[in-house]
Amino acid sequence: MQEFKQIFKIHRFLSLLQGFSRNPISIKSIHAQVIASSLSEDEFLATKLVRSYADLGRLGDARGVFDGIPQRKVSLWKAMMGGYLRNGKYSEVLELYLMMRSSGVVTDCCICTYALKACISASDFEMGKQIVKDGVGVGLEKDCYFGSLMICFLAKIGDIDEARRVFDEMPERDVVCWNSMIGAYVQVGGFDLSFGLFFEMLQCGVGPSPVTLASLIQACAGGRLELGKCIHGFLVGFGMGSDVLVLTSLVDMYGKIGDVGSARRVFDLMPMKNLVSWNAMISVYVQNGLVPEAFEIFCGLLSSSGGFDSAIVVSLLQGCAQIAALGFGKILHCCALRRGLELNLVMSTAIVDMYAKCGALDMAGSVFDRMKERNVISWTAMLVGLAQNGCAEEALELFGQMRDQGITANSVTLVSLIHACAHVGSLKKGRSIHAYLIRHGFMLNEINLTALLDMYAKCGKIDSAERVFDNRSISKDVILWNAMITSYGIHGHGQKAISVFSQMKEEGLEPNETTFISLLSACSHSGLVEEGISLFDAMDRDHGIRPSDKHYACLVDLLGRAGKLKEAEALIDRMPFEPSSSVLEALLSGCRTHKNIDLGMQTADRLLGLDARNPGIYVMLSNIYAEGRRWSEVDKVRSLMKKRGLSKTPGYSLIEVGNKVHAFFARDQSHPCMEQINQMLESLKTQMEAAGYIPDTSCALHDVEEEVKVKMLWGHSERLAIAFGIISTPAGSVIRITKNLRVCSDCHSVTKYISKIVRREIVVRDANRFHQFIDGNCSCGNYW
């Protein structure tokens, strides 16, 4: 009788747990009654309680019930592991699996399936191999369900041959097994094999499921548009013309191929849409650069249901990052917070990336600092943001913190850091990252080789750039050739740039628009007027490339530097389209170099009509007036700038000493070594004057006494940086300076004198090109 009562109570509690499975308070109350009835160790009730708590996300309560059972049967292990798996707690699933093995409980198909799913989700491939071994040990690979999961796992680790062996040895294969093998081929890029297996599946009399067709459609997303359209046509025949999974896959496929119109038509005709469908259409627009259209779809979603998830927010944040739409990005951030969406790793990283690419580095840093979890992608988002916004030193500092926390950089991180080193001229750190690439086994492909070549060239090591370019382990693409041409150009080696172009053509590579921009710029920096005109004419004639405004700007710059201002003006008049601001700025620069005030005024007027908010135009016009001693016009231009709220970009120079990049601004006295710097400059000035130096005060663009002008010249940023380099680096070593503006003629003359006096090579990279000063001479030949 007593035993009957116990059974009755157990059934009653099981029935109550079933009826109130969605009410956490009721589950707690029933649990309390179970304990009061001395039934807390009953296997059936414990299993049901674990499942009920886990379904509500109350994993701590579920684990409490589980731990309270001393002798656990397989059903209880399954309930607890399944609960962890459904809630994304993959490491806890694997921990239980190991506990179960060590306690001697015999595993079964369900247990191994849970554990292997956790390994796939957590990318724990070593543990996955062990679970596969355990499953094979008890013959589970012949089970359709576990065998299918094994195939997925083996494809994930790249062992497609073993996956096919498991598939072929299955005694029975249902549609899930076929789908797993087809999906495995798609995952490793074996698209022809996936379609071959599909036709074999049909011959065996197994009808496809929506998952089958979704996998095949995914295979077509790599560029097989016609095949994708064929599958689209077969959908109705397979009875899946309205299946949401298949239609969503079609939207995604058309989007990846670039056929946005077809993607939209499929989306509009879908009889039912879920959040995945809406996100697919939003992603199509974002991937194809149509961000306003993505927001239009988002508004449609809000109008139809008002609901959205974190995946949709992430897609839209990526769109905001593309077009630097900070306002929309902030709204999305607020929407996510108000909707209670979890700021998980993926979303937090997308928010950091959006703020960084919109230039809001403080906001990006604030979100980044609050992230509880960070992976290499989130670190890279912050690093790239800093590097792209000119904060190269901060990016390099953050990389040090990343390494200290044991995060291994990926190739995107390292390429961004290489660009940061190039920006500040940090040769030492650039070499260190090059070594890191090699030491950690990164493949030296076209992308990172191009970044390394650019870095060495911009740090003044053209010989190192050449060694990178001569790497024979890869086939060079046009981008790498262009980078070498550009590098020779900024170093004033125009003939070498043309020679590389000839080699490029001999190897059968077709030049592109960028190639000719690099070539014309190289000719401009080397005074190769005839060669530049010849290359310009060859663009359309020999290569079918119509010159753009950038090409015209390069040719105008070439003529302007050479003093051929009339020819430059005539070229602009012959242009087949209205000249852009970049073309006119090139002419204005030539007017300044050759002190043609009248043409400079006319050009500046045209420029201001195109771009009245560009402070560079006002500064250049002011300089033209100043060099012509027309001080009243200088004052007018400066007053106009002030009235319009514009300011001149401050000049600065950078020098790397030890492991730190030091910045100097004009007449800045804040550096800790300023006293020694001033003493060195005074000493150099005395020695230079004894050697015949006469200041060129036309470079001091203010209406003040000559003595004051001379003092202003000696406060120029590059002189401060050079003096600091002399007192801070070993005698005889090269001094490398990076300047954000063009070097003035007096600083150019002074640096020649200094190189001879201190017997040091001084390399200066200004806004236009490199100057290599050795023993009183400059590599530019006074042409810059």
CSV table of C-alpha atoms in Angstrom, one decimal, residues 50 53 58-68 80 84 92 95-96 99:
chain,number,residue,atom,x,y,z
A,50,VAL,CA,16.4,19.0,-14.3
A,53,TYR,CA,14.7,24.1,-14.8
A,58,ARG,CA,17.7,28.1,-14.5
A,59,LEU,CA,20.8,26.0,-14.9
A,60,GLY,CA,22.0,26.5,-11.3
A,61,ASP,CA,18.8,25.0,-9.9
A,62,ALA,CA,19.0,22.2,-12.5
A,63,ARG,CA,22.6,21.4,-11.5
A,64,GLY,CA,21.5,21.4,-7.8
A,65,VAL,CA,19.0,18.7,-8.5
A,66,PHE,CA,21.5,16.7,-10.6
A,67,ASP,CA,24.2,16.9,-7.9
A,68,GLY,CA,21.7,15.7,-5.2
A,80,MET,CA,21.6,17.8,-17.6
A,84,TYR,CA,23.5,22.8,-20.9
A,92,GLU,CA,29.8,22.4,-19.1
A,95,GLU,CA,32.8,18.6,-18.3
A,96,LEU,CA,29.8,16.4,-17.6
A,99,MET,CA,32.7,13.0,-15.4
